[in-house]
XYZ file of C-alpha atoms in Angstrom:
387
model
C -3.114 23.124 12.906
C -5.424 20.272 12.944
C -5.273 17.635 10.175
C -7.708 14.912 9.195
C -5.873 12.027 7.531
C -8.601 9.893 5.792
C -7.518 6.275 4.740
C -9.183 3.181 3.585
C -9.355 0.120 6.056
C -6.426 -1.576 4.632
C -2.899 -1.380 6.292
C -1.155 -1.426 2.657
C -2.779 2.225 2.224
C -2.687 3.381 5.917
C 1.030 2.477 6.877
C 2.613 4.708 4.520
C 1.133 7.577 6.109
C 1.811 6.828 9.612
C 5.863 8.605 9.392
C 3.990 11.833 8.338
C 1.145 11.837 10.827
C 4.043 11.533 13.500
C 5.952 13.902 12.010
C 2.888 16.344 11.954
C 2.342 15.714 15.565
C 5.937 16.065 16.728
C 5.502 19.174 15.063
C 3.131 19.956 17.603
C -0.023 19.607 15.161
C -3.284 17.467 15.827
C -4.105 14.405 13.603
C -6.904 12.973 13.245
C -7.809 9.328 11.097
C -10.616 8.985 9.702
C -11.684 5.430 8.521
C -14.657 2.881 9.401
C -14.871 1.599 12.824
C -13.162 -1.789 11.997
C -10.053 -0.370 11.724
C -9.808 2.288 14.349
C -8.048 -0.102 16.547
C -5.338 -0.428 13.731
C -5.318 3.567 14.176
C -5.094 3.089 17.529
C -2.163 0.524 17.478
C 0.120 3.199 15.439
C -0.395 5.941 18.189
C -2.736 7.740 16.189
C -6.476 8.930 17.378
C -9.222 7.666 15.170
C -12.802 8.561 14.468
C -14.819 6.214 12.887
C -16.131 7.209 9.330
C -18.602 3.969 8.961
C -19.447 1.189 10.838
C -17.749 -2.232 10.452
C -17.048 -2.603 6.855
C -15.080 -6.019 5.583
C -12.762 -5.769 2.653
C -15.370 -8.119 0.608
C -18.311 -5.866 0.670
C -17.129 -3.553 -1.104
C -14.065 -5.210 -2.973
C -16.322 -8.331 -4.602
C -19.879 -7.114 -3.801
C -21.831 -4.369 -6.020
C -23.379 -1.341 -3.409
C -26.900 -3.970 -3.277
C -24.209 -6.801 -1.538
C -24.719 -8.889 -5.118
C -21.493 -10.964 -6.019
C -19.426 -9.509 -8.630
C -18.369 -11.861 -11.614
C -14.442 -12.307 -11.750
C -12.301 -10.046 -13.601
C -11.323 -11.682 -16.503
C -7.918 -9.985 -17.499
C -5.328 -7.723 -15.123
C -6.757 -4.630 -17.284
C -10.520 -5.803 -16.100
C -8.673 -6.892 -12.268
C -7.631 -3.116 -11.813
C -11.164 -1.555 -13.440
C -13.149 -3.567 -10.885
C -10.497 -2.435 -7.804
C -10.657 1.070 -8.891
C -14.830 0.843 -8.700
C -14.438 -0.807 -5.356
C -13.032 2.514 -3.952
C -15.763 4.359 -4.974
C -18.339 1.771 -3.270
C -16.167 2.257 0.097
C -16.315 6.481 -0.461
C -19.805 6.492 -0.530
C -20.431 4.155 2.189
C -17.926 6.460 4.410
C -19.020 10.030 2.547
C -21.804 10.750 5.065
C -19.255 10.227 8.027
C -16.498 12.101 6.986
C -18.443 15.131 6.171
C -20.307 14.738 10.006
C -16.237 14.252 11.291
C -14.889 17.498 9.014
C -18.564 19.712 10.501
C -17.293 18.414 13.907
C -13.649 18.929 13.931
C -13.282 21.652 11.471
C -9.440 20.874 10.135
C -7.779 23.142 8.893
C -6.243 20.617 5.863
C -7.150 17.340 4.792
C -4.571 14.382 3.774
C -5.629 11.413 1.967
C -4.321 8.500 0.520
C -4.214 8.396 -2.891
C -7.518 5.803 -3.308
C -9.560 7.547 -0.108
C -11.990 9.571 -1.920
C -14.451 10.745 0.774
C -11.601 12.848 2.391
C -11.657 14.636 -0.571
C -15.095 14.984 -1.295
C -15.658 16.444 2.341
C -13.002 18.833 1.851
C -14.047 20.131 -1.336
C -17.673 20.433 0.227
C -16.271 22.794 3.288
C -13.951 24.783 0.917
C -10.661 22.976 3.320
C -7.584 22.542 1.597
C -6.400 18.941 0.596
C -3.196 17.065 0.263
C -2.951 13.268 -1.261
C -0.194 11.710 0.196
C 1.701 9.418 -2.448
C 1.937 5.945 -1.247
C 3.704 3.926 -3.523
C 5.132 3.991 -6.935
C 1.787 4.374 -8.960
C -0.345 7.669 -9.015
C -3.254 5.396 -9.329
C -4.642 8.028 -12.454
C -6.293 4.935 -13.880
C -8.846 4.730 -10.933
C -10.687 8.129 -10.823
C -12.262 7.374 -14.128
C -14.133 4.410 -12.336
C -14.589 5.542 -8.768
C -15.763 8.628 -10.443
C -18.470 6.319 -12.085
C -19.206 4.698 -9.131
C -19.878 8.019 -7.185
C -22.350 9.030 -9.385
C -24.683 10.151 -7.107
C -22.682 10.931 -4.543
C -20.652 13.756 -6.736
C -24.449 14.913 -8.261
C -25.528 15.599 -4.570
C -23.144 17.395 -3.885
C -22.863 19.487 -6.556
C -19.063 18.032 -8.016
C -18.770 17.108 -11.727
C -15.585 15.089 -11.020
C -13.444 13.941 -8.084
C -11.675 17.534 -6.830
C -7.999 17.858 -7.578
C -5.186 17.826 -4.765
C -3.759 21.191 -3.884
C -0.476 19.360 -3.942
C 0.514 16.043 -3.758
C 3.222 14.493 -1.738
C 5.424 12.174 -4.468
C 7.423 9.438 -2.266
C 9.064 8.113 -6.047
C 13.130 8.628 -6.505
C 13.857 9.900 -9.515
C 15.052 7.000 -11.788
C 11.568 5.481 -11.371
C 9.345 8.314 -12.361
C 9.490 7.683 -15.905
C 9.688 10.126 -18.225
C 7.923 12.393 -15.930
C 8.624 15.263 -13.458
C 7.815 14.580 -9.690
C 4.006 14.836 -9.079
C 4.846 17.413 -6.556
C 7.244 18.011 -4.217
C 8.946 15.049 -3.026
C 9.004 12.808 0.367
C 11.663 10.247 1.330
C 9.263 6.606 1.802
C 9.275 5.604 5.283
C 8.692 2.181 5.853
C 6.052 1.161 8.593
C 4.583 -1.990 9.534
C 2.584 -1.805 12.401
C 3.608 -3.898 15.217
C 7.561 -4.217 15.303
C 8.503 -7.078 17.375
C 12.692 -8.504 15.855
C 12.556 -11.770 14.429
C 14.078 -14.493 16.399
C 15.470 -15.518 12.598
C 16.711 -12.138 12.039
C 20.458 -12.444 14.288
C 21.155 -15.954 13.050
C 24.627 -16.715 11.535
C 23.082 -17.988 7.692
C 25.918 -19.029 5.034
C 23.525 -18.905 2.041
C 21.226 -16.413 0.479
C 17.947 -15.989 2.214
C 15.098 -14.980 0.257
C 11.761 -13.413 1.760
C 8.480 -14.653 0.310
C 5.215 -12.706 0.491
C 1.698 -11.978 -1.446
C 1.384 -8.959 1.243
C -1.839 -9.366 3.775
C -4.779 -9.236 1.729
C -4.331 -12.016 -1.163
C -3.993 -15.267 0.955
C -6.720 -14.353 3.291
C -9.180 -12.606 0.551
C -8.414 -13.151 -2.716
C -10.867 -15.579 -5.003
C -7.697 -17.660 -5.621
C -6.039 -20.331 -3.637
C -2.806 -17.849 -2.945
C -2.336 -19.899 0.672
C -1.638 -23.262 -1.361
C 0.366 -20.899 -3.648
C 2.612 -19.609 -1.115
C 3.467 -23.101 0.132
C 4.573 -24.179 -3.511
C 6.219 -21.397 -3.608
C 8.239 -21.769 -0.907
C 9.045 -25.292 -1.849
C 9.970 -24.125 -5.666
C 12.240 -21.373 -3.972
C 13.803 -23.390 -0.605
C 16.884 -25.281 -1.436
C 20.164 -26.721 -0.056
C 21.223 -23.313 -1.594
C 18.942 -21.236 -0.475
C 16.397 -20.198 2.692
C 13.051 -18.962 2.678
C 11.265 -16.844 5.115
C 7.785 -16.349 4.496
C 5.755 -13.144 5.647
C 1.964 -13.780 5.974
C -0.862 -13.424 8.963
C -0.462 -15.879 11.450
C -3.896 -17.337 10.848
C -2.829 -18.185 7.503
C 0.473 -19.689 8.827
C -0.957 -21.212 11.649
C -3.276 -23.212 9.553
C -0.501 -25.212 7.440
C 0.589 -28.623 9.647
C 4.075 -28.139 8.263
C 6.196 -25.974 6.647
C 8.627 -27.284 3.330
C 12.140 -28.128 3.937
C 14.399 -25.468 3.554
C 12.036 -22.963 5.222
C 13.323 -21.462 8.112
C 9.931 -19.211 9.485
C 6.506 -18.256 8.553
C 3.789 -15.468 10.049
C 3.519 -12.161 10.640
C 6.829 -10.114 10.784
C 7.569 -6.263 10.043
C 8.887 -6.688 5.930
C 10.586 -3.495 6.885
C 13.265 -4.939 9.594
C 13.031 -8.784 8.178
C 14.197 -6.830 4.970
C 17.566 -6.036 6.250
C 17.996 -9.450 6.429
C 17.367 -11.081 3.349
C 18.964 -11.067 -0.249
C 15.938 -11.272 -2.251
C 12.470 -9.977 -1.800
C 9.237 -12.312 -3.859
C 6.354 -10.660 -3.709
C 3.220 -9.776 -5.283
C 4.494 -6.346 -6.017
C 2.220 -4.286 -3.552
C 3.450 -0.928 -2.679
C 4.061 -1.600 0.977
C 6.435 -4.777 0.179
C 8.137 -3.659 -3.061
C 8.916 0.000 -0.941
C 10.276 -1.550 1.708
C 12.630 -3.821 -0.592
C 13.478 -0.835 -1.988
C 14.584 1.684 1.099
C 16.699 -1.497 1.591
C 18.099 -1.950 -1.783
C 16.962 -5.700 -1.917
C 16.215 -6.731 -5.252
C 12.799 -8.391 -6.205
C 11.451 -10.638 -7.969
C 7.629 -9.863 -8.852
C 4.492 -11.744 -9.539
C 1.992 -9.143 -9.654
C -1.846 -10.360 -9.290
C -4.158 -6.723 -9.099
C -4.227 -3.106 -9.799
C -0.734 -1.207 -9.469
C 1.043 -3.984 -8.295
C 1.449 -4.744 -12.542
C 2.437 -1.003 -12.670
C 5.075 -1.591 -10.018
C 6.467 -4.807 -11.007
C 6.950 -3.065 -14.689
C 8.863 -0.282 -13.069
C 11.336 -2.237 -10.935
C 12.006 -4.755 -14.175
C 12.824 -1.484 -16.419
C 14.977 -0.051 -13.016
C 17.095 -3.201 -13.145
C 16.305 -3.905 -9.566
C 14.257 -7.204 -10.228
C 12.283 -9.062 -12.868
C 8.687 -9.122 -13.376
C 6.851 -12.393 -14.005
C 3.304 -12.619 -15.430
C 0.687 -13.639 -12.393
C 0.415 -16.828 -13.511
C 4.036 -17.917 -13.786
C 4.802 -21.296 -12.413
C 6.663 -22.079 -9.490
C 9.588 -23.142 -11.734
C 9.659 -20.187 -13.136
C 9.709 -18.128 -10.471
C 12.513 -20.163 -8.386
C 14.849 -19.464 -12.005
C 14.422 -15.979 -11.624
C 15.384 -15.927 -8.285
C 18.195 -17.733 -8.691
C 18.674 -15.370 -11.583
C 18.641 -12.064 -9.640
C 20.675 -13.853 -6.663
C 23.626 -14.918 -9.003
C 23.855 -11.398 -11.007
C 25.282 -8.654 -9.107
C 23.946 -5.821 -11.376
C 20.290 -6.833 -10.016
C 21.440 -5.934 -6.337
C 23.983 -2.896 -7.237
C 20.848 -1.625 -8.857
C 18.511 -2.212 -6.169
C 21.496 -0.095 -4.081
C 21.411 2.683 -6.259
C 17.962 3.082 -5.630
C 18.009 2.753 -1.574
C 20.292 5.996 -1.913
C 17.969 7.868 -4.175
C 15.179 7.041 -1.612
C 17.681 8.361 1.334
C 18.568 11.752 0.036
C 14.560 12.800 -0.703
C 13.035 15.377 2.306
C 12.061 13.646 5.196
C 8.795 13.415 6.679
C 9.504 16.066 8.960
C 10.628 18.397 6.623
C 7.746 18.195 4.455
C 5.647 19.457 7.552
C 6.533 23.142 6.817
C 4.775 22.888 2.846
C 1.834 21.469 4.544
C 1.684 24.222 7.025
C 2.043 27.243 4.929
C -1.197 25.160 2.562
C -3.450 25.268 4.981
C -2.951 28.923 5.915
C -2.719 30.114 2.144
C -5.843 31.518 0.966
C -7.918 29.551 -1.627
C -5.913 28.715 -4.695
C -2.992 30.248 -3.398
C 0.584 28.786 -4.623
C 2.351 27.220 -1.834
């Protein structure tokens, strides 16, 4: 079986996928990534092969520019914040639509598997009558965004005949039960596997510590992109949080931490470190509330403590708060603030019994691997065939 897994340039929506491309392969299956030529060698890094979708194509282009490269104004609310993110995805499917369709009339897969905000993959597959999978990546189902990106594809969807972005023929739902809502599973359901890339062991990580040690991060994107000053943030953060009480790692590129002279008392390391190890290490997780970090906290029953800033990471901060595994702060809560509610989730056991709980929900979902059958018997059903 050969399957083209189509992803946008962002490791926060690639990672998550990376278990169940190996598991495919192990399987003895051929996987393909599509995605624009900047980040084929972040393909390449997670033992994947890659085919290039686009050219070079920054995270600013299509995240703050309109498809003429004209700066867009500011969102001025979160509602506005996650309107304007969910258009953004429909600038980066067109400029990767032409691509992907040349890649699926080239490699002719037999299914497609997308994460959830990749809509080319889809579009392609729908064109060539291939059956497609969206593979859940986090706690949201992202519903809110194909109104927008459907806007933005406009004439994309008109050209090729679509009135709307085409449905999944199932969809792979990584969310344990208690934080589903009031809901049924999207589809059938996938244990979360944590992966981060590069995993080299902290230095920090086997070091005798008699105090709680809290992990700070606003994931990869935020301090290097984001209109805000969120590398100044981080530091005050880490000063608010860093105590004769506590210690504070902080996970962020290495360019970022390379450019502060100094780092406040208290902490005890800052750059790029896999979240997913540094995890099992650490009592409390603050974060922005991105999919990738507040996962990882929870396959690791940390409790968190979220400041969410864009799109789902409001949805997931809302969901931890009402699992009992964290608190969620609005995204302009001030360092004070913050440091309280850590030191409110450290000091009340119920915050990481409930953060537990959830850990063992995440364990006893399917595997990876044995979600590869499902996908196997899809793409050798006929058309609209239940599987």
């Amino acid at each position: 079986m050969r399957v083209l897994l189509t992803t946008a340039p962002l490791h926060g929506h690639f990672f998550p996928t990376v278990p169940l491309a190996w598991a495919l392969r192990a399987a003895g299956h051929q996987v393909l990534v599509a995605c624009p030529e900047s980040f084929t060698g972040t393909v390449a890094g997670a033992g994947l092969p890659a085919a290039a979708s686009a050219p070079h194509v920054a995270f600013e282009e299509f995240m703050l520019r309109d498809r003429d490269g004209r700066p867009l104004p500011p969102p001025r609310d979160p509602a506005e914040r996650r309107r304007s993110s969910a258009r953004a995805w429909g600038r980066l499917a067109a400029r990767t639509l032409e691509g992907t369709l040349r890649i699926v009339e080239d490699w002719r897969p037999d299914l497609v598997l997308s994460e959830p905000l990749e809509y080319a993959g889809r579009l392609a597959a729908a064109a060539h009558g291939i059956p497609w999978a969206e593979a859940g990546v986090g706690l949201s189902d992202f519903g809110d965004s194909r109104g927008p990106a459907t806007e933005e594809l406009a004439p994309e969807l008109a050209r090729l005949g679509q009135g709307a972005l085409p449905e999944p023929a199932l969809v792979l739902d990584v969310r344990p039960p208690s934080l589903r809502g009031d809901g049924p599973a999207r589809g059938p359901v996938m244990r979360y596997v944590p992966h981060n890339g590069a995993d080299v062991r902290p230095a920090w990580l086997g070091l005798p510590r008699s105090r709680p040690r809290i992990c700070l991060t606003l994931g990869s994107m935020l301090p290097r992109h984001g209109r805000l000053d969120f590398r100044g943030r981080l530091l005050a953060l880490a000063t608010a949080l860093a105590g004769t009480d506590t210690e504070v790692v902080i996970a962020v590129d290495d360019e970022v931490a390379d450019g502060w002279e100094r780092l406040p008392q208290g902490v005890l390391a800052a750059g790029r470190f896999p979240l997913d190890r540094a995890l099992t290490g650490c009592d409390l997780l603050v974060s922005h509330g991105g999919a990738g970090s507040a996962f990882a906290a929870l396959v690791h029953g940390v409790p968190q403590v979220c400041l969410p800033q864009t799109a789902d990471q409001f949805e997931n901060a809302d969901l931890i708060a009402a699992s009992g595994a964290g608190l969620a702060l609005p995204s302009d809560a001030s360092d004070d603030t913050v440091a309280e509610a850590a030191r409110t989730v450290l000091g009340r056991a119920a915050y990481g019994d409930r953060a537990r709980a959830l850990a063992g929900e995440i364990a006893r979902q399917p595997s990876p691997v044995d979600v590869v059958p499902l996908l196997e018997r899809l793409a050798a059903a006929p058309a609209g065939a239940d599987v």
